[in-house]
């Protein structure tokens, strides 16, 4: 794979597992929903393993792991979103160095956007609560388009909104969904090895680079 940073002007970021560790928010809301419906509860570790792909994927993974009948999916999704709207941002934190790194990139002229499978309103609220919303004039959420990552449509839509080509963008994320969307959209992908990934992702993904800490992104971008 040929990779040249000189052609890049825009950075597309996933949110959960890339910029913000929001697993505890999700675990709290999911357990509140499970409890309300008198269904089995889950641990934070389990919830971390279910994140990635948006709310429908979370509910599907949780239901399979907890042996919850499919008839509960729609109701569990609704109740989870109700609780998550309240829990969103309460227990989450930016990963170390995120705010300062974003500020440094912003000063150096990098244009940045969010492309997440989280519902847009929740994503925008989380960015604001964590104090990094000012870096992202464009937020593409899981409900912006009919399709979510790993479909390439959200990334292509971001490029269209930014009036940029795929070659000018770099996608930074932690999941197979991010990698798959980037590959299908023709956008180079950087993997954050500290996020909510599966155990075999490092062997199966083909990023142009891997970040083990967020501030090393500046070294990759040569700034």
CSV table of C-alpha atoms in Angstrom, one decimal:
chain,number,residue,atom,x,y,z
A,1,UNK,CA,0.0,0.0,0.0
A,2,UNK,CA,1.3,3.4,-1.0
A,3,UNK,CA,0.8,6.1,1.7
A,4,UNK,CA,1.9,9.7,1.4
A,5,UNK,CA,1.0,12.2,4.2
A,6,UNK,CA,1.7,15.1,1.8
A,7,UNK,CA,-1.6,14.5,0.0
A,8,UNK,CA,-3.6,14.7,3.3
A,9,UNK,CA,-5.5,17.8,4.4
A,10,UNK,CA,-8.5,16.4,6.3
A,11,UNK,CA,-8.9,14.0,9.2
A,12,UNK,CA,-12.0,11.9,9.8
A,13,UNK,CA,-12.3,10.6,13.3
A,14,UNK,CA,-14.4,7.9,14.8
A,15,UNK,CA,-15.6,8.9,18.3
A,16,UNK,CA,-16.1,6.1,20.8
A,17,UNK,CA,-12.9,4.1,21.3
A,18,UNK,CA,-10.9,6.7,19.3
A,19,UNK,CA,-11.3,10.0,21.0
A,20,UNK,CA,-13.4,9.2,24.0
A,21,UNK,CA,-13.6,6.2,26.3
A,22,UNK,CA,-17.4,6.0,26.8
A,23,UNK,CA,-17.7,2.4,27.7
A,24,UNK,CA,-18.9,3.1,31.3
A,25,UNK,CA,-21.7,5.4,30.0
A,26,UNK,CA,-22.8,2.6,27.7
A,27,UNK,CA,-22.6,-0.1,30.4
A,28,UNK,CA,-24.6,2.0,32.8
A,29,UNK,CA,-27.3,2.7,30.3
A,30,UNK,CA,-27.5,-0.9,29.0
A,31,UNK,CA,-27.7,-2.3,32.5
A,32,UNK,CA,-30.5,0.2,33.4
A,33,UNK,CA,-32.4,-0.9,30.4
A,34,UNK,CA,-31.8,-4.6,31.1
A,35,UNK,CA,-32.9,-4.1,34.7
A,36,UNK,CA,-36.1,-2.2,33.6
A,37,UNK,CA,-37.1,-5.1,31.4
A,38,UNK,CA,-36.1,-7.7,34.0
A,39,UNK,CA,-33.4,-9.2,31.8
A,40,UNK,CA,-30.0,-10.4,32.8
A,41,UNK,CA,-27.3,-7.8,33.5
A,42,UNK,CA,-23.9,-7.3,32.0
A,43,UNK,CA,-20.4,-6.4,33.2
A,44,UNK,CA,-18.4,-3.4,31.9
A,45,UNK,CA,-15.9,-5.8,30.3
A,46,UNK,CA,-18.7,-7.5,28.4
A,47,UNK,CA,-20.0,-4.1,27.2
A,48,UNK,CA,-16.6,-3.0,26.0
A,49,UNK,CA,-16.5,-6.1,23.8
A,50,UNK,CA,-19.9,-5.3,22.3
A,51,UNK,CA,-19.2,-1.7,21.3
A,52,UNK,CA,-18.5,-1.0,17.7
A,53,UNK,CA,-21.1,-0.8,14.9
A,54,UNK,CA,-23.7,1.4,16.5
A,55,UNK,CA,-26.7,0.7,18.8
A,56,UNK,CA,-28.3,-2.1,16.7
A,57,UNK,CA,-25.0,-4.1,16.8
A,58,UNK,CA,-24.6,-3.4,20.5
A,59,UNK,CA,-28.0,-4.8,21.3
A,60,UNK,CA,-27.5,-7.8,19.0
A,61,UNK,CA,-24.2,-8.7,20.6
A,62,UNK,CA,-25.6,-8.2,24.1
A,63,UNK,CA,-28.7,-10.3,23.3
A,64,UNK,CA,-26.7,-13.2,21.9
A,65,UNK,CA,-24.2,-13.1,24.8
A,66,UNK,CA,-27.0,-12.9,27.4
A,67,UNK,CA,-29.3,-15.3,25.6
A,68,UNK,CA,-32.1,-12.7,25.2
A,69,UNK,CA,-34.8,-13.6,22.7
A,70,UNK,CA,-35.0,-11.6,19.6
A,71,UNK,CA,-38.5,-10.4,20.4
A,72,UNK,CA,-36.9,-8.1,23.0
A,73,UNK,CA,-34.6,-6.3,20.6
A,74,UNK,CA,-36.8,-3.4,19.6
A,75,UNK,CA,-38.0,-2.7,23.1
A,76,UNK,CA,-34.5,-3.1,24.6
A,77,UNK,CA,-33.1,-0.6,22.0
A,78,UNK,CA,-35.8,2.0,22.8
A,79,UNK,CA,-35.2,1.7,26.6
A,80,UNK,CA,-31.4,1.7,26.2
A,81,UNK,CA,-31.5,4.9,24.2
A,82,UNK,CA,-33.8,6.6,26.8
A,83,UNK,CA,-31.3,5.7,29.5
A,84,UNK,CA,-28.2,6.5,27.4
A,85,UNK,CA,-29.5,10.0,26.7
A,86,UNK,CA,-29.2,10.6,30.5
A,87,UNK,CA,-25.9,8.7,31.0
A,88,UNK,CA,-24.1,10.1,27.9
A,89,UNK,CA,-20.9,11.9,29.0
A,90,UNK,CA,-21.4,11.3,32.8
A,91,UNK,CA,-18.7,8.6,33.1
A,92,UNK,CA,-16.7,9.1,29.9
A,93,UNK,CA,-13.3,10.7,29.5
A,94,UNK,CA,-11.1,11.7,26.5
A,95,UNK,CA,-8.2,9.3,26.0
A,96,UNK,CA,-4.9,10.8,27.3
A,97,UNK,CA,-3.6,13.6,25.1
A,98,UNK,CA,-6.7,13.9,22.9
A,99,UNK,CA,-7.7,17.6,23.6
A,100,UNK,CA,-4.1,18.9,23.4
A,101,UNK,CA,-3.4,16.9,20.2
A,102,UNK,CA,-6.5,18.2,18.6
A,103,UNK,CA,-5.7,21.7,19.5
A,104,UNK,CA,-2.2,21.3,18.1
A,105,UNK,CA,-3.6,19.9,14.8
A,106,UNK,CA,-6.1,22.7,14.6
A,107,UNK,CA,-3.4,25.3,15.0
A,108,UNK,CA,-1.5,23.7,12.2
A,109,UNK,CA,-4.4,23.9,9.8
A,110,UNK,CA,-5.7,20.4,9.8
A,111,UNK,CA,-9.5,20.2,9.0
A,112,UNK,CA,-11.3,17.6,11.1
A,113,UNK,CA,-14.7,15.9,11.2
A,114,UNK,CA,-16.4,13.2,13.1
A,115,UNK,CA,-17.8,10.1,11.4
A,116,UNK,CA,-19.5,7.9,14.0
A,117,UNK,CA,-22.2,5.3,14.3
A,118,UNK,CA,-23.5,7.0,17.4
A,119,UNK,CA,-26.8,8.9,16.9
A,120,UNK,CA,-25.9,12.5,15.9
A,121,UNK,CA,-27.5,14.3,18.8
A,122,UNK,CA,-25.7,12.0,21.3
A,123,UNK,CA,-22.4,12.4,19.5
A,124,UNK,CA,-22.7,16.2,19.5
A,125,UNK,CA,-23.6,16.2,23.2
A,126,UNK,CA,-20.7,14.0,24.1
A,127,UNK,CA,-18.2,16.2,22.1
A,128,UNK,CA,-19.5,19.3,23.9
A,129,UNK,CA,-19.4,17.6,27.4
A,130,UNK,CA,-15.8,16.6,26.8
A,131,UNK,CA,-14.9,20.1,25.5
A,132,UNK,CA,-13.7,19.1,22.1
A,133,UNK,CA,-16.7,20.1,19.9
A,134,UNK,CA,-15.0,23.2,18.7
A,135,UNK,CA,-12.6,21.1,16.6
A,136,UNK,CA,-15.4,19.4,14.6
A,137,UNK,CA,-17.7,21.7,12.5
A,138,UNK,CA,-18.9,18.6,10.8
A,139,UNK,CA,-20.4,15.6,12.6
A,140,UNK,CA,-21.8,12.6,10.6
A,141,UNK,CA,-23.8,10.4,12.9
A,142,UNK,CA,-25.2,6.9,12.6
A,143,UNK,CA,-28.6,8.5,11.7
A,144,UNK,CA,-27.4,11.0,9.2
A,145,UNK,CA,-27.8,8.5,6.3
A,146,UNK,CA,-29.7,5.3,5.8
A,147,UNK,CA,-26.4,3.3,6.1
A,148,UNK,CA,-23.7,3.2,8.8
A,149,UNK,CA,-20.1,2.2,8.8
A,150,UNK,CA,-18.8,-0.3,7.6
A,151,UNK,CA,-20.8,1.0,4.6
A,152,UNK,CA,-18.6,3.6,2.9
A,153,UNK,CA,-21.6,6.1,2.5
A,154,UNK,CA,-20.9,8.1,5.7
A,155,UNK,CA,-17.2,8.6,4.8
A,156,UNK,CA,-18.1,9.6,1.2
A,157,UNK,CA,-20.8,12.0,2.5
A,158,UNK,CA,-18.1,13.6,4.8
A,159,UNK,CA,-15.8,14.0,1.8
A,160,UNK,CA,-18.7,15.6,-0.2
A,161,UNK,CA,-19.5,18.0,2.6
A,162,UNK,CA,-15.9,19.0,3.0
A,163,UNK,CA,-15.4,19.3,-0.8
A,164,UNK,CA,-12.4,16.9,-0.5
A,165,UNK,CA,-11.4,13.8,-2.4
A,166,UNK,CA,-10.9,10.5,-0.7
A,167,UNK,CA,-7.1,10.8,-1.3
A,168,UNK,CA,-7.1,14.0,0.7
A,169,UNK,CA,-8.6,12.4,3.8
A,170,UNK,CA,-7.4,10.1,6.5
A,171,UNK,CA,-9.7,8.0,8.6
A,172,UNK,CA,-8.8,7.3,12.3
A,173,UNK,CA,-10.7,4.7,14.1
A,174,UNK,CA,-10.6,1.6,16.4
A,175,UNK,CA,-12.9,-0.9,14.8
A,176,UNK,CA,-13.5,-3.2,11.8
A,177,UNK,CA,-16.4,-1.0,10.9
A,178,UNK,CA,-14.0,2.0,10.5
A,179,UNK,CA,-11.5,0.0,8.6
A,180,UNK,CA,-14.1,-1.5,6.3
A,181,UNK,CA,-15.7,1.8,5.5
A,182,UNK,CA,-12.4,3.5,4.8
A,183,UNK,CA,-11.3,0.7,2.5
A,184,UNK,CA,-14.5,0.7,0.6
A,185,UNK,CA,-14.4,4.5,0.3
A,186,UNK,CA,-10.7,4.5,-0.9
A,187,UNK,CA,-9.5,6.4,2.2
A,188,UNK,CA,-6.3,5.5,4.1
A,189,UNK,CA,-7.0,4.1,7.5
A,190,UNK,CA,-5.2,4.6,10.8
A,191,UNK,CA,-6.0,2.2,13.6
A,192,UNK,CA,-6.1,3.1,17.3
A,193,UNK,CA,-5.0,0.0,19.0
A,194,UNK,CA,-6.2,1.1,22.4
A,195,UNK,CA,-10.0,1.2,21.5
A,196,UNK,CA,-12.9,-1.2,21.5
A,197,UNK,CA,-11.5,-3.8,19.1
A,198,UNK,CA,-11.7,-7.5,18.9
A,199,UNK,CA,-8.7,-9.7,19.8
A,200,UNK,CA,-7.9,-10.6,16.2
A,201,UNK,CA,-8.3,-7.1,14.7
A,202,UNK,CA,-4.6,-6.3,14.6
A,203,UNK,CA,-3.9,-9.4,12.5
A,204,UNK,CA,-6.8,-8.9,10.1
A,205,UNK,CA,-6.9,-5.2,9.6
A,206,UNK,CA,-4.6,-3.4,7.1
A,207,UNK,CA,-4.1,0.1,8.4
A,208,UNK,CA,-1.4,2.4,7.0
A,209,UNK,CA,-0.4,3.0,10.7
A,210,UNK,CA,-1.3,2.0,14.2
A,211,UNK,CA,-1.6,4.5,17.1
A,212,UNK,CA,-1.0,3.0,20.6
A,213,UNK,CA,-1.4,6.5,22.1
A,214,UNK,CA,-3.4,9.3,20.5
A,215,UNK,CA,-0.6,12.0,20.7
A,216,UNK,CA,1.6,9.9,18.3
A,217,UNK,CA,-0.8,11.0,15.6
A,218,UNK,CA,1.2,14.2,15.4
A,219,UNK,CA,4.3,12.2,14.6
A,220,UNK,CA,2.5,10.3,11.8
A,221,UNK,CA,1.3,13.6,10.4
A,222,UNK,CA,4.8,15.0,10.7
A,223,UNK,CA,3.8,18.0,12.8
